[in-house]
Coordinates of C-alpha atoms and ligand atoms in Angstrom, one line a residue:
M161 CA 132.2 117.4 116.9
R162 CA 129.1 117.7 119.1
V163 CA 125.7 118.7 116.4
L164 CA 122.2 119.9 117.7
G165 CA 119.7 118.5 114.8
I166 CA 116.5 120.0 115.0
E167 CA 114.1 118.3 113.5
T168 CA 109.8 119.7 113.0
S169 CA 108.5 118.5 109.7
C170 CA 105.8 116.4 110.3
D171 CA 104.6 115.2 113.3
E172 CA 107.0 114.5 116.1
T173 CA 108.8 117.6 117.6
A174 CA 113.0 116.9 118.0
A175 CA 116.1 117.7 119.5
A176 CA 119.0 116.0 120.4
V177 CA 122.5 115.9 120.2
V178 CA 124.7 113.4 119.0
E179 CA 128.5 113.2 119.3
D180 CA 130.3 112.7 116.1
G181 CA 128.0 111.4 114.0
R182 CA 127.5 108.2 115.9
R183 CA 126.9 108.9 119.7
A184 CA 123.3 110.6 120.6
L185 CA 124.0 112.5 123.8
S186 CA 120.8 113.5 123.9
D187 CA 116.9 112.5 122.2
V188 CA 113.9 114.3 123.1
V189 CA 110.9 113.5 120.7
A190 CA 107.2 115.1 121.5
T191 CA 104.4 113.5 119.7
Q192 CA 101.4 114.5 118.5
I193 CA 100.0 111.8 117.5
E194 CA 96.7 112.7 119.9
L195 CA 96.0 115.4 118.9
H196 CA 95.8 114.4 115.7
R197 CA 93.8 111.6 116.2
R198 CA 90.4 112.7 115.7
W199 CA 91.0 113.2 112.5
G200 CA 92.4 109.9 111.3
G201 CA 95.7 112.1 110.3
V202 CA 98.1 114.6 110.2
V203 CA 96.3 117.9 110.3
P204 CA 98.8 120.8 109.0
E205 CA 97.7 123.7 110.4
L206 CA 97.7 122.1 114.0
A207 CA 101.0 120.7 113.6
S208 CA 102.1 123.5 112.7
R209 CA 100.9 125.0 116.0
A210 CA 101.8 122.9 118.3
H211 CA 105.7 122.5 117.2
V212 CA 105.0 126.5 117.2
V213 CA 104.2 126.2 121.7
Q214 CA 106.5 122.4 122.2
V215 CA 109.6 122.8 119.9
I216 CA 111.2 125.3 122.9
P217 CA 110.8 123.0 125.8
V218 CA 111.7 120.2 123.6
V219 CA 115.7 122.0 122.6
E220 CA 116.4 122.5 126.6
E221 CA 115.6 119.7 127.2
A222 CA 118.2 118.1 124.2
V223 CA 120.9 120.7 125.1
A224 CA 120.3 120.6 128.4
T225 CA 120.6 117.0 128.9
A226 CA 123.7 116.1 126.7
G227 CA 125.8 120.0 128.4
G228 CA 124.2 122.9 128.1
P229 CA 124.6 125.4 124.6
A230 CA 128.5 126.1 125.4
A231 CA 128.5 121.7 124.6
I232 CA 127.6 122.8 120.7
D233 CA 129.3 123.0 117.8
A234 CA 126.8 123.2 115.3
I235 CA 122.9 122.7 114.5
A236 CA 121.4 120.8 111.7
V237 CA 118.3 121.5 111.3
T238 CA 115.4 119.0 109.1
S239 CA 114.7 122.1 106.1
G240 CA 112.8 119.3 103.4
P241 CA 110.6 117.8 102.6
G242 CA 107.3 117.3 104.9
L243 CA 104.6 119.8 105.7
V244 CA 105.7 123.6 104.9
G245 CA 104.2 124.7 108.3
A246 CA 105.8 122.0 109.9
L247 CA 109.3 123.1 108.3
L248 CA 109.6 127.1 109.2
V249 CA 109.1 126.5 113.0
G250 CA 112.3 124.8 112.8
V251 CA 114.5 126.0 110.7
Q252 CA 113.4 129.5 112.2
V253 CA 114.8 128.4 115.4
A254 CA 117.9 126.9 114.2
K255 CA 119.1 130.3 112.4
A256 CA 117.9 131.8 115.4
L257 CA 120.4 129.7 117.6
A258 CA 123.5 129.9 114.8
L259 CA 122.9 133.4 115.5
A260 CA 122.7 133.7 118.9
W261 CA 125.9 131.1 119.7
D262 CA 127.4 131.9 116.2
R263 CA 127.9 128.5 115.5
P264 CA 127.6 127.3 112.0
L265 CA 124.1 125.8 110.2
V266 CA 123.0 123.4 107.9
G267 CA 120.2 122.3 106.3
V268 CA 119.2 118.7 106.3
N269 CA 117.1 116.6 104.1
H270 CA 115.0 114.6 106.5
L271 CA 115.5 111.4 104.3
E272 CA 119.0 111.6 104.0
G273 CA 118.6 112.2 108.1
H274 CA 116.6 108.6 107.7
L275 CA 118.8 107.2 105.6
L276 CA 121.3 107.8 107.7
A277 CA 120.2 106.4 111.3
A278 CA 121.7 103.9 111.9
F279 CA 124.9 104.5 111.8
L280 CA 123.5 105.8 115.1
G281 CA 122.7 101.7 116.5
E282 CA 124.7 98.6 117.5
R283 CA 126.2 98.4 114.0
P284 CA 127.0 100.9 112.0
P285 CA 126.5 100.3 108.3
A286 CA 129.5 100.2 105.7
F287 CA 129.2 101.7 102.6
P288 CA 127.9 101.3 100.0
F289 CA 124.3 99.7 100.8
L290 CA 121.3 99.4 99.4
G291 CA 119.5 102.0 101.7
L292 CA 115.1 100.9 102.0
V293 CA 113.1 104.2 103.2
V294 CA 110.1 103.7 103.7
S295 CA 107.9 106.4 106.1
G296 CA 104.7 108.1 105.8
G297 CA 105.5 110.3 103.3
H298 CA 108.5 108.3 100.9
T299 CA 108.7 104.2 99.5
S300 CA 112.2 104.7 97.6
L301 CA 114.8 102.5 97.3
Y302 CA 118.9 104.7 97.6
A303 CA 122.3 102.8 96.1
A304 CA 124.1 104.9 99.1
R305 CA 127.8 104.7 98.0
G306 CA 129.0 107.4 100.7
F307 CA 127.6 110.8 102.8
G308 CA 125.6 112.9 100.6
E309 CA 126.0 110.4 97.6
Y310 CA 123.1 108.9 97.3
E311 CA 121.1 107.4 94.2
L312 CA 117.7 106.8 94.1
L313 CA 116.6 104.1 91.8
G314 CA 113.0 103.0 92.2
Q315 CA 110.2 104.7 94.1
T316 CA 106.2 104.6 94.5
R317 CA 103.7 105.8 91.9
D318 CA 101.2 107.1 94.0
D319 CA 101.0 106.2 98.2
A320 CA 103.3 105.3 100.3
A321 CA 103.6 102.6 102.5
G322 CA 103.0 103.9 105.7
E323 CA 100.1 106.0 103.6
A324 CA 98.4 102.0 102.3
F325 CA 99.0 101.2 106.5
D326 CA 97.4 104.1 107.9
K327 CA 94.5 104.7 105.2
G328 CA 93.9 100.4 105.4
A329 CA 93.4 101.3 108.3
K330 CA 91.2 103.8 108.3
L331 CA 89.0 102.0 106.0
L332 CA 88.7 99.3 108.6
G333 CA 88.4 101.7 111.7
L334 CA 91.2 101.1 113.4
P335 CA 93.1 104.3 115.2
Y336 CA 95.8 106.4 113.6
P337 CA 98.5 106.1 113.2
G338 CA 96.8 103.2 111.3
G339 CA 101.1 101.3 111.0
V340 CA 100.7 101.0 114.8
A341 CA 97.4 99.4 114.8
I342 CA 97.4 97.0 112.1
D343 CA 101.1 96.0 112.9
R344 CA 99.5 95.6 116.1
L345 CA 96.4 93.4 115.7
A346 CA 98.4 91.1 112.8
R347 CA 100.9 89.0 114.7
T348 CA 97.2 87.0 115.6
G349 CA 96.2 87.0 112.4
D350 CA 96.4 83.8 109.6
P351 CA 98.9 86.3 106.6
R352 CA 97.5 83.4 104.1
A353 CA 93.9 84.0 104.6
V354 CA 92.9 86.7 102.8
R355 CA 94.9 87.5 98.9
F356 CA 95.4 89.9 97.9
P357 CA 97.0 91.7 94.9
K358 CA 100.9 92.1 95.0
A359 CA 101.8 95.9 95.4
V360 CA 103.9 95.5 92.7
V361 CA 104.3 97.4 89.5
K362 CA 104.5 95.7 85.9
G363 CA 107.2 96.9 84.2
A364 CA 108.7 99.3 86.5
D365 CA 111.0 97.0 88.3
L366 CA 112.3 98.7 90.9
A367 CA 108.7 101.2 91.1
F368 CA 106.6 100.9 94.0
S369 CA 102.6 100.5 93.7
F370 CA 99.8 100.7 96.7
S371 CA 96.7 102.6 95.4
G372 CA 95.4 98.9 93.7
L373 CA 95.7 96.9 97.7
K374 CA 94.4 99.2 99.0
T375 CA 91.4 99.9 96.7
A376 CA 91.4 96.0 97.3
L377 CA 90.5 96.6 100.6
R378 CA 87.8 98.4 100.7
H379 CA 86.6 96.4 97.9
E380 CA 86.9 93.4 100.9
V381 CA 85.4 95.4 103.1
Q382 CA 82.7 97.1 100.9
R383 CA 81.4 92.8 100.2
R384 CA 81.4 91.8 103.8
G385 CA 82.2 94.6 105.8
V386 CA 84.8 95.4 108.9
P387 CA 84.6 92.2 110.6
E388 CA 85.0 91.3 114.0
G389 CA 87.7 89.6 116.5
Q390 CA 90.0 86.4 114.8
A391 CA 88.6 87.1 111.1
L392 CA 89.9 91.6 111.9
A393 CA 93.3 90.0 112.9
D394 CA 93.7 87.6 110.0
L395 CA 92.9 90.9 107.1
C396 CA 95.3 92.8 108.8
A397 CA 97.4 90.2 108.7
S398 CA 97.0 89.6 105.0
Y399 CA 97.1 93.2 103.8
Q400 CA 100.3 93.0 105.8
E401 CA 102.1 90.4 103.8
A402 CA 100.7 92.4 100.9
I403 CA 103.1 95.4 101.7
V404 CA 106.3 93.9 103.5
E405 CA 106.4 91.5 100.2
A406 CA 105.7 94.0 97.8
L407 CA 109.0 96.1 99.7
L408 CA 111.4 93.0 100.4
Q409 CA 110.7 91.5 96.5
K410 CA 112.2 94.6 95.2
A411 CA 114.5 95.8 97.9
F412 CA 116.1 93.1 97.4
R413 CA 115.8 92.2 93.6
A414 CA 118.0 96.2 93.6
A415 CA 120.9 93.9 95.9
R416 CA 121.1 91.1 94.3
R417 CA 121.3 93.4 90.5
L418 CA 123.4 95.9 92.0
Q419 CA 125.7 94.0 94.0
L420 CA 125.0 96.0 97.5
P421 CA 126.4 94.0 100.0
R422 CA 123.5 95.1 103.0
L423 CA 120.4 96.1 103.5
V424 CA 119.5 99.2 105.4
L425 CA 115.6 99.5 106.9
A426 CA 114.3 103.2 107.6
G427 CA 112.0 105.5 107.9
G428 CA 108.3 105.0 110.1
V429 CA 107.5 101.7 108.7
A430 CA 110.7 100.2 110.0
A431 CA 109.6 100.3 113.2
N432 CA 106.8 97.0 111.2
G433 CA 107.6 93.6 113.3
R434 CA 106.8 91.5 110.1
L435 CA 108.7 93.7 108.4
R436 CA 111.4 93.4 110.7
A437 CA 111.2 89.8 110.9
A438 CA 110.7 88.5 106.6
A439 CA 113.7 91.1 106.3
Q440 CA 115.7 88.9 109.1
E441 CA 114.1 85.7 107.2
R442 CA 115.2 86.4 103.5
A443 CA 118.6 87.3 104.1
A444 CA 119.5 84.2 105.7
T445 CA 118.8 82.6 102.2
Y446 CA 120.8 84.6 100.4
E447 CA 124.6 84.6 100.4
D448 CA 126.9 87.8 101.6
L449 CA 123.5 90.5 101.9
E450 CA 123.8 91.6 105.0
V451 CA 120.2 93.3 106.6
I452 CA 120.9 95.6 109.2
V453 CA 117.2 96.5 111.3
P454 CA 117.6 99.8 113.8
P455 CA 115.8 99.7 116.7
V456 CA 113.3 100.9 116.2
R457 CA 113.4 104.8 118.3
L458 CA 115.5 104.8 114.8
C459 CA 113.3 104.5 112.7
T460 CA 110.2 106.8 113.3
D461 CA 111.3 110.3 112.6
N462 CA 114.3 112.3 115.1
A463 CA 116.5 114.4 115.5
A464 CA 119.5 112.4 115.8
M465 CA 119.1 111.2 112.9
I466 CA 120.0 114.8 111.8
A467 CA 122.5 115.5 114.0
V468 CA 124.0 111.9 111.7
A469 CA 123.4 113.9 108.6
G470 CA 124.7 117.7 109.0
T471 CA 127.8 116.0 111.0
H472 CA 128.9 114.5 107.9
A473 CA 127.8 116.7 105.9
L474 CA 129.1 119.9 108.1
E475 CA 132.1 118.0 107.3
R476 CA 131.7 117.9 103.5
G477 CA 131.8 122.2 104.2
L478 CA 127.9 122.3 103.9
R479 CA 127.0 125.7 106.3
A480 CA 123.4 127.6 105.2
G481 CA 123.2 131.5 106.1
R482 CA 120.1 132.6 107.6
E483 CA 118.9 132.7 103.9
L484 CA 117.7 128.5 104.6
D485 CA 114.4 128.4 104.0
A486 CA 112.3 125.4 104.0
D487 CA 111.8 123.2 101.4
P488 CA 108.4 121.6 101.5
A489 CA 109.1 119.3 98.2
W490 CA 112.3 118.8 98.6
R491 CA 114.9 115.4 97.0
L492 CA 116.4 113.7 98.6
A493 CA 119.6 112.4 95.3
Ligands
KG4_595 O1 109.5 108.1 108.8 P1 108.2 108.5 109.9 O2 108.1 108.5 111.4 O3 107.7 109.7 109.7 C1 107.2 109.8 108.3 O4 108.3 110.4 107.9 O5 105.6 109.7 107.5 O6 106.3 107.4 109.5 C2 105.5 107.5 109.7 C3 104.8 106.3 108.8 C4 103.4 106.4 109.3 O7 102.5 106.4 108.2 C5 103.4 105.4 110.4 O8 102.2 104.3 109.8 C6 103.8 104.6 109.8 O9 105.3 105.1 110.1 N1 104.6 103.4 111.1 C7 104.0 101.9 111.2 C8 104.6 101.2 112.2 N2 105.3 102.0 112.9 C9 104.7 103.4 112.2 N3 103.5 101.3 110.1 C10 103.1 100.4 110.5 N4 104.2 98.9 111.0 C11 105.0 100.2 112.1 N5 104.7 99.8 113.7
ZN596 ZN1 110.6 109.9 108.9

């Protein structure tokens, strides 16, 4: 089965065709990073308008590369969660194509897409696994027991990990998206240079909290100003280390407690170099716990992951009709 996936939930306009939920025949992503940079974050109205401009060429390219409309068996589209105006662009295009081509349509949860992105990698995970979804809007731990079977184990009480990176970077005068900027600077920094509070919630075992960390960074900047050179690299490395430590501490605790044999990293923050390395390092100290870190391209927003989730939803018999609508607050599990 060849499924066309369409993704417009945030600031990437993406389309991809995936065969049998495993092989991407095409994978097109048009990013809006430059558009939002001068505002320091995603501006919803600008995002919607850019999706309107980009969605048709992006879908056309993905479909043409995969062999044209006749090669497409079904259509999957992100219908939530995300920015409502942005989601609506993809949903309307998907509905129109399903009608014009007479193909089945299914709405996909963006977070399920992230969780299943690893199936496009070289080592597809077997079930059950623990999924750590870390993006600009979400920081959640899921027990994935099968396609469509996800249990939410814990999530953030306040900012998402990606927001912690992006807001932290803003305080340091670094360009959007902040996670990428901090990741790059941190490479030459000393993660033990500046002490940050642990970004965990006491008592609530599998919950995260990043707002205290951000406040600590603000105080640091208020006290000493934004550092330069090596001191800036050190500050970035220390801040990044606090985020990564909190994520991995909870993820490994959850994996052990629920006896889940593998941990899959997912979402834009899983592109972070330190998180990727630290997850592997920590896994080496555990017996019987495999860590799967998909290639960076599969971690950040893309439509191939939406096609994967759509393929399995269609296999379970799910279908959307013309009433399919954007659901900006759609919860997974
Ligand atoms: O999954 P994603 O592409 O979009 C959402 O669904 O939100 O995640 C975007 C988030 C942003 O907060 C961005 O700063 C963060 O992922 N990010 C990173 C890195 N690359 C992207 N955070 C840390 N290190 C990176 N290398
Ligand atoms: Zn995402």
